[in-house]
CSV table of N, CA and C in Angstrom, one decimal:
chain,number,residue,atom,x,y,z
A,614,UNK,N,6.1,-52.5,20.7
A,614,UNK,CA,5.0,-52.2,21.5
A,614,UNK,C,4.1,-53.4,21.9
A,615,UNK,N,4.0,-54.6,21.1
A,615,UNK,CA,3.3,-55.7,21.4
A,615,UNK,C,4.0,-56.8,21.6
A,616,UNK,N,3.3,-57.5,22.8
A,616,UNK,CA,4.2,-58.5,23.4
A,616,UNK,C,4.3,-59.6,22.0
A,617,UNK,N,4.0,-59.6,21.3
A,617,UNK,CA,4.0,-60.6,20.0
A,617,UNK,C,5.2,-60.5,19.6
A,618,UNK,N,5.3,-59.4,19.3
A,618,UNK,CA,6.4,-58.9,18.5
A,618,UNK,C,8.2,-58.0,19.0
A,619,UNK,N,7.8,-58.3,20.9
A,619,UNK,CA,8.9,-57.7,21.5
A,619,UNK,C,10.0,-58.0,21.4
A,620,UNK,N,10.0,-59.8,21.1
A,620,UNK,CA,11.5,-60.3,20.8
A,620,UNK,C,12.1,-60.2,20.1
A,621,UNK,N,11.4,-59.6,18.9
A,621,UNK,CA,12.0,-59.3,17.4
A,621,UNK,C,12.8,-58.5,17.7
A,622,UNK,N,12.7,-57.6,18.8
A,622,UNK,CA,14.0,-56.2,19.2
A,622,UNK,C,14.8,-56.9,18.9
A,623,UNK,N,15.4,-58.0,19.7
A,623,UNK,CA,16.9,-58.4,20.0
A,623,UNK,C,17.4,-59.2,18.9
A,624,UNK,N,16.4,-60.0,18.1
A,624,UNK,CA,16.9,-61.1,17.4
A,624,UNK,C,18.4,-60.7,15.7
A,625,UNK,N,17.4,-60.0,15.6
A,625,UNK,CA,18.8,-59.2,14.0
A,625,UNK,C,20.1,-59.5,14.7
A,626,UNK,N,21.0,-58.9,16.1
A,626,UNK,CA,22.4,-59.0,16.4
A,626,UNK,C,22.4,-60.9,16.4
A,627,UNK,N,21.9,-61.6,17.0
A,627,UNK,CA,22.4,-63.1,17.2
A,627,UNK,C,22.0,-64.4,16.0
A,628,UNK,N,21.3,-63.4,14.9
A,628,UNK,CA,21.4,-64.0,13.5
A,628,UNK,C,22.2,-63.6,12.6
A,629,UNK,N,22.6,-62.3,13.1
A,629,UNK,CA,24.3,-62.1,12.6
A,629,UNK,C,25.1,-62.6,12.6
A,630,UNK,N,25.2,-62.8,14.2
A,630,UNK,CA,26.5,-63.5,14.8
A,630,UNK,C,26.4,-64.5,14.3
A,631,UNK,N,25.3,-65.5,13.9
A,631,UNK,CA,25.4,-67.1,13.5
A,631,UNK,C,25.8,-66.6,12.1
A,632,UNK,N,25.3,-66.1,11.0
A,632,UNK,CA,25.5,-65.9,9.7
A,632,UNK,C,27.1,-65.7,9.9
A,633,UNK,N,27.6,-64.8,10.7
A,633,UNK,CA,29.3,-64.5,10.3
A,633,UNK,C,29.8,-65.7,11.1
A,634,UNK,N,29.3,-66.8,12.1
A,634,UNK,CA,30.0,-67.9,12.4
A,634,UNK,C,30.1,-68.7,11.2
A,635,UNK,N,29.1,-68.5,10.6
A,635,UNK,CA,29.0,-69.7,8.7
A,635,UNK,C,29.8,-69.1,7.9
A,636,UNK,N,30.3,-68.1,8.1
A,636,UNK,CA,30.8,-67.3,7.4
A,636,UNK,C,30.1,-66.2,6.0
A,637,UNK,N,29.5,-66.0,6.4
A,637,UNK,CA,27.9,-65.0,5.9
A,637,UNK,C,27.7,-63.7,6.4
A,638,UNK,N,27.2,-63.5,5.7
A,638,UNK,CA,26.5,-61.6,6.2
A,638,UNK,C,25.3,-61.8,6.6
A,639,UNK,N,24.8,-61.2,6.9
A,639,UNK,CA,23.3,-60.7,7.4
A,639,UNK,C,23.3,-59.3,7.7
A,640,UNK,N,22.2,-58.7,7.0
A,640,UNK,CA,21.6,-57.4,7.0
A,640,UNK,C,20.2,-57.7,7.6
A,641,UNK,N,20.0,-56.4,8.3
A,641,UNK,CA,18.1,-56.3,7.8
A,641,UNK,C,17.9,-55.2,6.8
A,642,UNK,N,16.9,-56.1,6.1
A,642,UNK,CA,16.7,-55.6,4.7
A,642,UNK,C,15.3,-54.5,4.6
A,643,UNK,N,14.8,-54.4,5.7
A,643,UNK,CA,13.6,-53.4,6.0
A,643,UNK,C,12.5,-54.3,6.9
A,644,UNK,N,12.0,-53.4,7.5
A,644,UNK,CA,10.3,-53.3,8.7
A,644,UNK,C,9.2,-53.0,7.8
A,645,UNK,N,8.3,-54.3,8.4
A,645,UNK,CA,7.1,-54.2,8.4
A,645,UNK,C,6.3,-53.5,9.6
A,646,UNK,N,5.0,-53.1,8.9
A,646,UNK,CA,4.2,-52.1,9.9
A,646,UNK,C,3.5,-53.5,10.7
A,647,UNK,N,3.4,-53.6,12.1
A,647,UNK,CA,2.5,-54.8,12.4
A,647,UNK,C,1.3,-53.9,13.9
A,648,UNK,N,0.1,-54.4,13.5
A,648,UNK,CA,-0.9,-53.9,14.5
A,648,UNK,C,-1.7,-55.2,15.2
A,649,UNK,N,-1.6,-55.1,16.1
A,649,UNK,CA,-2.6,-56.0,16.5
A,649,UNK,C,-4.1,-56.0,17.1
A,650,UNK,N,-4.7,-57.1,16.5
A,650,UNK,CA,-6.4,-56.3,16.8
A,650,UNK,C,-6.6,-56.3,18.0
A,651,UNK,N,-6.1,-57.3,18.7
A,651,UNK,CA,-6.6,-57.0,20.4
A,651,UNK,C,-6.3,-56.1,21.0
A,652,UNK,N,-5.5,-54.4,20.5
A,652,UNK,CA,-5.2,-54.0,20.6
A,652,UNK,C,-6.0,-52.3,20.1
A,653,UNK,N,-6.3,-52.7,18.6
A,653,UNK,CA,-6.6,-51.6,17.7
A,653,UNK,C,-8.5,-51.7,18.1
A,654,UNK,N,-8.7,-52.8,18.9
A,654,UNK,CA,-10.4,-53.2,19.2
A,654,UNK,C,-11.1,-51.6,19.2
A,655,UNK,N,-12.2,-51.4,18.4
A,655,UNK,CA,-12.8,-50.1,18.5
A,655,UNK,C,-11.9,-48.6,18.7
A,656,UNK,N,-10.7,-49.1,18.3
A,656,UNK,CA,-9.4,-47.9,17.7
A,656,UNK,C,-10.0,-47.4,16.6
A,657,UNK,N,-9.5,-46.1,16.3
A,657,UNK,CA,-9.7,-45.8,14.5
A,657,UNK,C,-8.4,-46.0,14.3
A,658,UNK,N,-8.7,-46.6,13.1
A,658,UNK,CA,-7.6,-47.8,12.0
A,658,UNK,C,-7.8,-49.1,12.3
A,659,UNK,N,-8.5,-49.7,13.2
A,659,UNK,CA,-9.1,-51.0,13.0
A,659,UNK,C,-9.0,-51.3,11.9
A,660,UNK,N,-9.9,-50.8,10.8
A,660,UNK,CA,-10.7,-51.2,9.6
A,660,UNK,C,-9.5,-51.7,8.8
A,661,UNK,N,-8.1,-50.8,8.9
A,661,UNK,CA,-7.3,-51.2,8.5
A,661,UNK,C,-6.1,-52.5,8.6
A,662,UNK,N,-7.3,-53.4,9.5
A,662,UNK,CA,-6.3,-54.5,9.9
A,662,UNK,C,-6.0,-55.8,8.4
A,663,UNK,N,-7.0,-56.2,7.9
A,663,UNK,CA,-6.8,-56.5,7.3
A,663,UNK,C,-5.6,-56.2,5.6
A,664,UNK,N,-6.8,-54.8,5.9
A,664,UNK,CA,-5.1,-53.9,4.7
A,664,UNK,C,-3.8,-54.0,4.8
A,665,UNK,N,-3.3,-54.2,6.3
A,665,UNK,CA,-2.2,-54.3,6.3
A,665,UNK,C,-1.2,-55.4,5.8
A,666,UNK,N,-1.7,-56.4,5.2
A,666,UNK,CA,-1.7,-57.7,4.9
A,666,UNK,C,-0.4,-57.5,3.8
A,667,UNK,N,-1.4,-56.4,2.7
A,667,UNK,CA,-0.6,-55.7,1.7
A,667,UNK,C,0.1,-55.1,1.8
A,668,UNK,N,-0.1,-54.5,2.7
A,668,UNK,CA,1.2,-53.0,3.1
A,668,UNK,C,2.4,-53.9,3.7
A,669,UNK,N,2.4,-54.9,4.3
A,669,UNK,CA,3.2,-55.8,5.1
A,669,UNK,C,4.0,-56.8,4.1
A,670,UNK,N,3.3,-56.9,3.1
A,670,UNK,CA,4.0,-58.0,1.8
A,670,UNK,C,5.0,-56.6,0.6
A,671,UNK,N,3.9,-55.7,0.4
A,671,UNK,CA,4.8,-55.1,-0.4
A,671,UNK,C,6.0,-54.3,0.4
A,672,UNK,N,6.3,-53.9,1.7
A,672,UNK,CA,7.0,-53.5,2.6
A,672,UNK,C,8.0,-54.3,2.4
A,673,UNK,N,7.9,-56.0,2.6
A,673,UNK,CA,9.0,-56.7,2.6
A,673,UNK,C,9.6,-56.9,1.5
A,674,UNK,N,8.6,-57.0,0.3
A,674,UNK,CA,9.0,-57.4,-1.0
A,674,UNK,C,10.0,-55.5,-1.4
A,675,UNK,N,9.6,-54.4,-0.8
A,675,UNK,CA,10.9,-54.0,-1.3
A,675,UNK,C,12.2,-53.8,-0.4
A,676,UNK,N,11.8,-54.1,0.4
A,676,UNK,CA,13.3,-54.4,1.2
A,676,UNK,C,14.1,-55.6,0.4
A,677,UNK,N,13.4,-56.7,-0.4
A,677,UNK,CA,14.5,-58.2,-0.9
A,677,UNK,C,14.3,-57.5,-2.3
A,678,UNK,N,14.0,-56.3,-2.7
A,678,UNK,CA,14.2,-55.8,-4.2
A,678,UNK,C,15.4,-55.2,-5.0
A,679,UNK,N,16.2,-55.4,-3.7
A,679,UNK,CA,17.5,-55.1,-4.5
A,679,UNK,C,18.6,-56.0,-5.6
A,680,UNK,N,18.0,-57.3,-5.4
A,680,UNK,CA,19.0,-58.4,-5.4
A,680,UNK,C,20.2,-58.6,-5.3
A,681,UNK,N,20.6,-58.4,-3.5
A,681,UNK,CA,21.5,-59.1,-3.3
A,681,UNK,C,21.6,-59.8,-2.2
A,682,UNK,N,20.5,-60.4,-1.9
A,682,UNK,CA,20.4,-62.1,-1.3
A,682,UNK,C,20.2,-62.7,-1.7
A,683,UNK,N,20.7,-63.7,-0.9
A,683,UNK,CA,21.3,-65.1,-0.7
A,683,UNK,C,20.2,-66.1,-0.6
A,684,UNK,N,19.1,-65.7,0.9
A,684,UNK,CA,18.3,-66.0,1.4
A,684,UNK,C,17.3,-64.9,2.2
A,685,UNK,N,16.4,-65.5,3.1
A,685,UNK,CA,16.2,-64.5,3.4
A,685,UNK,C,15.4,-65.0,5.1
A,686,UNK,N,15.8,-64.3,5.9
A,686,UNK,CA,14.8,-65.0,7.4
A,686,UNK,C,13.6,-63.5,7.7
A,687,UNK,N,12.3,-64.4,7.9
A,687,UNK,CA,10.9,-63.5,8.0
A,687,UNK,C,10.8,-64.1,9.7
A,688,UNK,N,10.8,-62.5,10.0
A,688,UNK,CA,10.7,-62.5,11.8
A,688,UNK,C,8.9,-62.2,11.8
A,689,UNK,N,8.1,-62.9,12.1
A,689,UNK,CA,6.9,-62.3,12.3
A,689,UNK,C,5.7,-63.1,13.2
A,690,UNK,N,4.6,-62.3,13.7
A,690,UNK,CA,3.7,-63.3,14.1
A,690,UNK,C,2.3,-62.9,13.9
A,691,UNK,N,1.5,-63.6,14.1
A,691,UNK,CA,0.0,-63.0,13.9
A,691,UNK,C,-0.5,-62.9,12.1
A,692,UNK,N,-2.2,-63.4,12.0
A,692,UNK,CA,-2.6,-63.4,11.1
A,692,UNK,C,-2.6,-61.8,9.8
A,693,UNK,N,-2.2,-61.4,10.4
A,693,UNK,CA,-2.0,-60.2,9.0
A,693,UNK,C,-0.1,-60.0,8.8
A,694,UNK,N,1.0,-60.1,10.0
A,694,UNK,CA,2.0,-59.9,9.6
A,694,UNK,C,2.3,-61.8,8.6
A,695,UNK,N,1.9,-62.8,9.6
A,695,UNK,CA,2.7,-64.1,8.7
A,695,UNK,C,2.0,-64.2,7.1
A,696,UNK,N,0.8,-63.7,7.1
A,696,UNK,CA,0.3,-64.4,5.8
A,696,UNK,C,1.2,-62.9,4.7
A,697,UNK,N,1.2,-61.6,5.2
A,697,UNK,CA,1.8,-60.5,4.7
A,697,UNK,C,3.0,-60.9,4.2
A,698,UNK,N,3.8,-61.7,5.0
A,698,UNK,CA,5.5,-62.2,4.8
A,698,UNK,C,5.5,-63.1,3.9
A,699,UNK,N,4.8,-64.3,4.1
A,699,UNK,CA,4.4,-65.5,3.2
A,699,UNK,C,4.1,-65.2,1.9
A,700,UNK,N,3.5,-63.9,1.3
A,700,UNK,CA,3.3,-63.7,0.1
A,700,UNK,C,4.8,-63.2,-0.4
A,701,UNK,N,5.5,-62.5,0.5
A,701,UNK,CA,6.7,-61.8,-0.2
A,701,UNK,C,7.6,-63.0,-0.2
A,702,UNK,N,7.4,-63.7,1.0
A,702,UNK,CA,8.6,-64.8,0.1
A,702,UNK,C,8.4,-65.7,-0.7
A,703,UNK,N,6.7,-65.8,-1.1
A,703,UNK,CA,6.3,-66.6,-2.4
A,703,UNK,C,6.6,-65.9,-3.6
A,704,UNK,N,6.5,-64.0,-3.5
A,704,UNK,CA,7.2,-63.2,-5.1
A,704,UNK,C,8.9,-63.6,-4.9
A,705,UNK,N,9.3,-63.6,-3.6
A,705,UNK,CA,10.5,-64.0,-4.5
A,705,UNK,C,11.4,-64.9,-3.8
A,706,UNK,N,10.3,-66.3,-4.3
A,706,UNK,CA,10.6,-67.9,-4.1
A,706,UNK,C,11.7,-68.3,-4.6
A,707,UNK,N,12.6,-67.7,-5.3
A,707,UNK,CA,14.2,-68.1,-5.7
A,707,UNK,C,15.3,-68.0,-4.3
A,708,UNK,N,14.2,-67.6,-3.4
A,708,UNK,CA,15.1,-67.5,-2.7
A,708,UNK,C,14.7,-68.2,-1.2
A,709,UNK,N,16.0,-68.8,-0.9
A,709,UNK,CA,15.8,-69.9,0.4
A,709,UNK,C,14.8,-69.1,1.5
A,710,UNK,N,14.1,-69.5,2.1
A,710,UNK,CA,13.5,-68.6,3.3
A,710,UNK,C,13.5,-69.3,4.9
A,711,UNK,N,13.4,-68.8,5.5
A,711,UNK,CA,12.7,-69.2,6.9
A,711,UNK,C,12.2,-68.1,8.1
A,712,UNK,N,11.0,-68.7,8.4
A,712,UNK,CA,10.1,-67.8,9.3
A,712,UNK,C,10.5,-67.9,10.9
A,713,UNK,N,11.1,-67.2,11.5
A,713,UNK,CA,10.9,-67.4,12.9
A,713,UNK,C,10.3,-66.5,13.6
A,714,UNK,N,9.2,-67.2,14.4
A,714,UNK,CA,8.4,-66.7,15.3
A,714,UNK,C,9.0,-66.2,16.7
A,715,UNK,N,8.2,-65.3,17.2
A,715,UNK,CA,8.5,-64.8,18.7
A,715,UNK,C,8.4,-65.7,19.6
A,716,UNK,N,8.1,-66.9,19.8
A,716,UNK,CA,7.9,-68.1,20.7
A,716,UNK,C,6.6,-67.9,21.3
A,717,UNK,N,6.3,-68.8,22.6
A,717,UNK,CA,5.3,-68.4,23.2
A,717,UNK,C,5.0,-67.6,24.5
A,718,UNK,N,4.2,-67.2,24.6
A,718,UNK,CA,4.2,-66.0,25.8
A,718,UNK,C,3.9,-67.2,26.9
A,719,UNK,N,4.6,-66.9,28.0
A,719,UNK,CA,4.3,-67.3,29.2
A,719,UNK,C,2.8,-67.5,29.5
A,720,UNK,N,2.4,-68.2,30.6
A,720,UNK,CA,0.9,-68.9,30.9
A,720,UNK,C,1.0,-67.6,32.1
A,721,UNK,N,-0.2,-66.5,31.7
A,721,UNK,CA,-1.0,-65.9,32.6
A,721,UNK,C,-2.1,-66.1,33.5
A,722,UNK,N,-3.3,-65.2,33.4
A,722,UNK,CA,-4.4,-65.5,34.0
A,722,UNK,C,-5.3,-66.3,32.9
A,723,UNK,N,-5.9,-67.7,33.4
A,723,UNK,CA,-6.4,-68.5,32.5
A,723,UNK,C,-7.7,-68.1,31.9
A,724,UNK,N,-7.6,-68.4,30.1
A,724,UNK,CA,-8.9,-67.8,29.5
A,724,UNK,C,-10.3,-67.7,30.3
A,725,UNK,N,-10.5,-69.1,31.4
A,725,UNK,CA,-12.1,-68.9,31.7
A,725,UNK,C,-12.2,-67.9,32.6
A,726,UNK,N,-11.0,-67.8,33.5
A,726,UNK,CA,-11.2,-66.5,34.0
A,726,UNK,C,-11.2,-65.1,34.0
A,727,UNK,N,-10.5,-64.8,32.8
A,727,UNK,CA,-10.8,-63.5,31.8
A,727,UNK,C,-12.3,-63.3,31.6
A,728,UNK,N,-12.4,-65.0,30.8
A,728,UNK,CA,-14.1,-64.5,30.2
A,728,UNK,C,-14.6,-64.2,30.9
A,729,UNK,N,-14.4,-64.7,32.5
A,729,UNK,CA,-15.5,-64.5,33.3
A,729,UNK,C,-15.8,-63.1,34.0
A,730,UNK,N,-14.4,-62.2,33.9
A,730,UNK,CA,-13.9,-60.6,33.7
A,730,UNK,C,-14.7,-60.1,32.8
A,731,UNK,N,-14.7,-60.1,32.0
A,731,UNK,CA,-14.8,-59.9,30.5
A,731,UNK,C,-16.6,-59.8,30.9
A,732,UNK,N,-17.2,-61.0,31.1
A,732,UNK,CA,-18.5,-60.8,30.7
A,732,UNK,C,-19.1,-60.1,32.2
A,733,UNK,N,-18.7,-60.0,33.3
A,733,UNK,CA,-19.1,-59.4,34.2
A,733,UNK,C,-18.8,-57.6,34.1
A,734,UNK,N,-17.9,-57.3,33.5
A,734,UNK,CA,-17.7,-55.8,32.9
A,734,UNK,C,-18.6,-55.9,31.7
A,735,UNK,N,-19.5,-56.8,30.6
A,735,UNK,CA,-20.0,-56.0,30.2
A,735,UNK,C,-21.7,-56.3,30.5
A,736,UNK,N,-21.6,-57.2,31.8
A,736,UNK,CA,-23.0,-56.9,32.7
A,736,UNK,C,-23.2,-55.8,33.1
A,737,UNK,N,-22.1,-54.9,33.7
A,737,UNK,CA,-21.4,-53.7,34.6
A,737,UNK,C,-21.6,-54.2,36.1
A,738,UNK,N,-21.0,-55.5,36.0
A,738,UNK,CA,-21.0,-55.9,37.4
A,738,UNK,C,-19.5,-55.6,38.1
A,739,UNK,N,-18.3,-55.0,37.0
A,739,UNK,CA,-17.4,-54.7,37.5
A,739,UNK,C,-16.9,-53.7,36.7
A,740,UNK,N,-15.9,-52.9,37.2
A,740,UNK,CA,-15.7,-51.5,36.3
A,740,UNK,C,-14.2,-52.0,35.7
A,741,UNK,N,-14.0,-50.6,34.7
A,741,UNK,CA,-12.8,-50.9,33.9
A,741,UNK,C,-11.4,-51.1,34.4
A,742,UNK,N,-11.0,-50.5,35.2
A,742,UNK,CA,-10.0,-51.0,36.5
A,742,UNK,C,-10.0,-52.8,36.9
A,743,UNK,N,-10.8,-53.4,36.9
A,743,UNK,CA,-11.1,-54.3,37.0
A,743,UNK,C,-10.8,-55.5,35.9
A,744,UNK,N,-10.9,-55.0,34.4
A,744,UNK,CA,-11.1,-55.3,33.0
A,744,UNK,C,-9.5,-55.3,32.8
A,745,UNK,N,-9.2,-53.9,33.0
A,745,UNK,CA,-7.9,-53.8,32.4
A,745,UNK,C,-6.7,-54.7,33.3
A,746,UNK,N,-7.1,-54.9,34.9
A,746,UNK,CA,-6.0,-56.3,35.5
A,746,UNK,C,-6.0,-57.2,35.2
A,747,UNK,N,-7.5,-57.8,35.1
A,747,UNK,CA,-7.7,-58.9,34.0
A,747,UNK,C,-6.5,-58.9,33.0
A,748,UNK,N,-7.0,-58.1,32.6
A,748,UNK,CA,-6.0,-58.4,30.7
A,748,UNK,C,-4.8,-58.1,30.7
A,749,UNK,N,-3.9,-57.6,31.6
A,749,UNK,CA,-3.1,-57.2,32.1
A,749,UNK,C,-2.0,-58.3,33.1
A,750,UNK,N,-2.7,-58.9,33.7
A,750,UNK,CA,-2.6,-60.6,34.0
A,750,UNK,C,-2.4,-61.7,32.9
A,751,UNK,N,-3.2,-61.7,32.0
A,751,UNK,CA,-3.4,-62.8,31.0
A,751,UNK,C,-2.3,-62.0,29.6
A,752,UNK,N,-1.9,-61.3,29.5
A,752,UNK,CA,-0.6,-60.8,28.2
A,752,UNK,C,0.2,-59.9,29.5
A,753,UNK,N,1.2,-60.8,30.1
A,753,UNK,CA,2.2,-60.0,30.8
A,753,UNK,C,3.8,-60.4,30.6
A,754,UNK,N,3.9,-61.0,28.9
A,754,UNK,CA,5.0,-61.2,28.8
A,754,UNK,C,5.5,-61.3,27.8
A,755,UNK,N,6.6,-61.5,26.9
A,755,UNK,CA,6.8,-61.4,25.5
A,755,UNK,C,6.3,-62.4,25.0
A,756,UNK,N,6.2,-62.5,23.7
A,756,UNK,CA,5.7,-63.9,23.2
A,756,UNK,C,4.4,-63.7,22.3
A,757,UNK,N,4.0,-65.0,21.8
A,757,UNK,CA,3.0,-65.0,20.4
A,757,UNK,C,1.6,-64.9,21.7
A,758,UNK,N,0.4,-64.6,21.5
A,758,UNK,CA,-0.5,-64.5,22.7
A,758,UNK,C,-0.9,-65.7,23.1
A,759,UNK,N,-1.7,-66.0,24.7
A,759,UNK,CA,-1.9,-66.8,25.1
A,759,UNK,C,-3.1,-67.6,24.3
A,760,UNK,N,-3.9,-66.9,23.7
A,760,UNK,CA,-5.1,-67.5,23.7
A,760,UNK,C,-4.9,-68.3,22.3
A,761,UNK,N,-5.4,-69.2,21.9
A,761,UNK,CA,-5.5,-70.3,20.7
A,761,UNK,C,-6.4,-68.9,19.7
A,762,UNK,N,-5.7,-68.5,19.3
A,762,UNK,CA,-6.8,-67.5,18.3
A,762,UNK,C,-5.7,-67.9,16.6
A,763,UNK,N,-5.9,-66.5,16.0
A,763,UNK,CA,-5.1,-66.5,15.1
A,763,UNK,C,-4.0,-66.4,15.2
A,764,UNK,N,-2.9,-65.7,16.2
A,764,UNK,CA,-1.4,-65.7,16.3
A,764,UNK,C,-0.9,-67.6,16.2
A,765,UNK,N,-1.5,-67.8,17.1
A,765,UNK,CA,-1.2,-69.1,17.1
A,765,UNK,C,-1.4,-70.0,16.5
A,766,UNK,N,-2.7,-70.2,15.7
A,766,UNK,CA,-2.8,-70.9,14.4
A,766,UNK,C,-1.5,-70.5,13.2
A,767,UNK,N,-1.7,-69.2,13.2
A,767,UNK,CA,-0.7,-69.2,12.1
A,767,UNK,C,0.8,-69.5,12.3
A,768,UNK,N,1.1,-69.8,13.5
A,768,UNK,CA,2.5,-70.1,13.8
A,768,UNK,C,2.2,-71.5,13.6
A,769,UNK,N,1.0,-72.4,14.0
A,769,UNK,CA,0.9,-74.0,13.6
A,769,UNK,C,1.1,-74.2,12.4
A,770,UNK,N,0.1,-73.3,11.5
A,770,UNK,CA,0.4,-73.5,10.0
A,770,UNK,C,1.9,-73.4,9.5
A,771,UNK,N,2.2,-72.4,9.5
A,771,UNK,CA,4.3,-72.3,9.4
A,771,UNK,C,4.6,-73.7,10.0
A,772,UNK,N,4.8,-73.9,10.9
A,772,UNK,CA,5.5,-75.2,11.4
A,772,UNK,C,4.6,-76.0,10.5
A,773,UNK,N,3.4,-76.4,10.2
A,773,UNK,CA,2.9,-77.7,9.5
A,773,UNK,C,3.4,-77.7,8.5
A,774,UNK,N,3.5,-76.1,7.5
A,774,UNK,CA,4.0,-76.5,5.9
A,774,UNK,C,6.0,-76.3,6.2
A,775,UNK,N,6.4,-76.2,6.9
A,775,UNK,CA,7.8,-76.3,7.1
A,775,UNK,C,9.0,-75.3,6.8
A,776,UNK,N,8.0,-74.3,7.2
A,776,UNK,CA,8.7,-72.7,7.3
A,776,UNK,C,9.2,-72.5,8.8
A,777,UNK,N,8.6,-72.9,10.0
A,777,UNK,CA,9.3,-73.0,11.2
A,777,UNK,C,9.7,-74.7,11.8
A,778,UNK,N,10.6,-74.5,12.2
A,778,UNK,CA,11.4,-75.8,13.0
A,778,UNK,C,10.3,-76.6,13.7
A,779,UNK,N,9.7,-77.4,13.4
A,779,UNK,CA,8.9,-78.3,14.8
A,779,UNK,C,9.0,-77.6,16.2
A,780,UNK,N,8.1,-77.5,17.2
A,780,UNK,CA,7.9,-77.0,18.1
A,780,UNK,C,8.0,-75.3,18.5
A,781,UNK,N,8.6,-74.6,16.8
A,781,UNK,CA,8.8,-73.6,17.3
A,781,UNK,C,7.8,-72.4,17.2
């Protein structure tokens, strides 16, 4: 449902295929629930964004509860699914890990121009039709979101401590 998280559809079949080129298996070992706030904004279940943090670590942690991996690769993006994942592969640090992110979303409509959407709808100098092209322009493609917020910090953090590849 969220461009954050759209690439993750495809990714499980061509980390197979690399696993059985090494000569390895790959399963998916279970889904996490992922919401995004720009998304859930004055939704009911907001409140629940942060909770998900937990529901998202213990989710993962019983999918690797079986013991029988090897290793394990955490597909995620955004501040409540990476830090969620990051704890499950810290419970179970015996085992090799790596995080790959959704990459980055394509360059839309540029933030000052949003804001400048943004703050003229809530002058009411322009109506919601208006708000929603806006935003609609600026998230029009797969990928982690455009704006420097949390999705993106936490994909810098992974690449700084050396859970994702440089650049990725």
């Amino acid at each position: 449902m969220l461009s954050a998280h759209q690439p993750f559809e495809t990714y499980p079949a061509p980390i197979r295929e690399a696993a059985h080129e090494a000569g390895g298996v790959a399963q998916v070992a279970g889904g996490v629930p992922a919401m995004c706030d720009g998304v859930t904004q004055g939704q009911p279940g907001m409140e629940l964004s942060l909770f998900s943090r937990d529901v998202i670590a213990m989710a993962a942690g019983i999918g690797l509860s079986h013991n029988m991996f090897d290793a394990a690769v955490y597909l995620g993006v955004c501040d409540k699914i990476v830090p969620g994942l990051a704890i499950a592969a810290l419970t179970f640090g015996h085992l090799p890990a790596v995080f790959i992110p959704a990459g980055p979303m394509t360059t839309g409509l540029p933030n000052d121009e949003k804001a400048k959407v943004r703050q003229l709808f809530a002058e009411g100098k322009v109506g919601r039709d208006e708000l929603l092209e806006a935003e609609s322009k600026s998230y029009h493609g797969p990928g982690t979101c455009t704006f420097y917020g949390t999705a993106n910090s936490n994909q810098m953090l992974m690449e700084i401590m050396g859970f994702h590849l440089p650049g990725a």
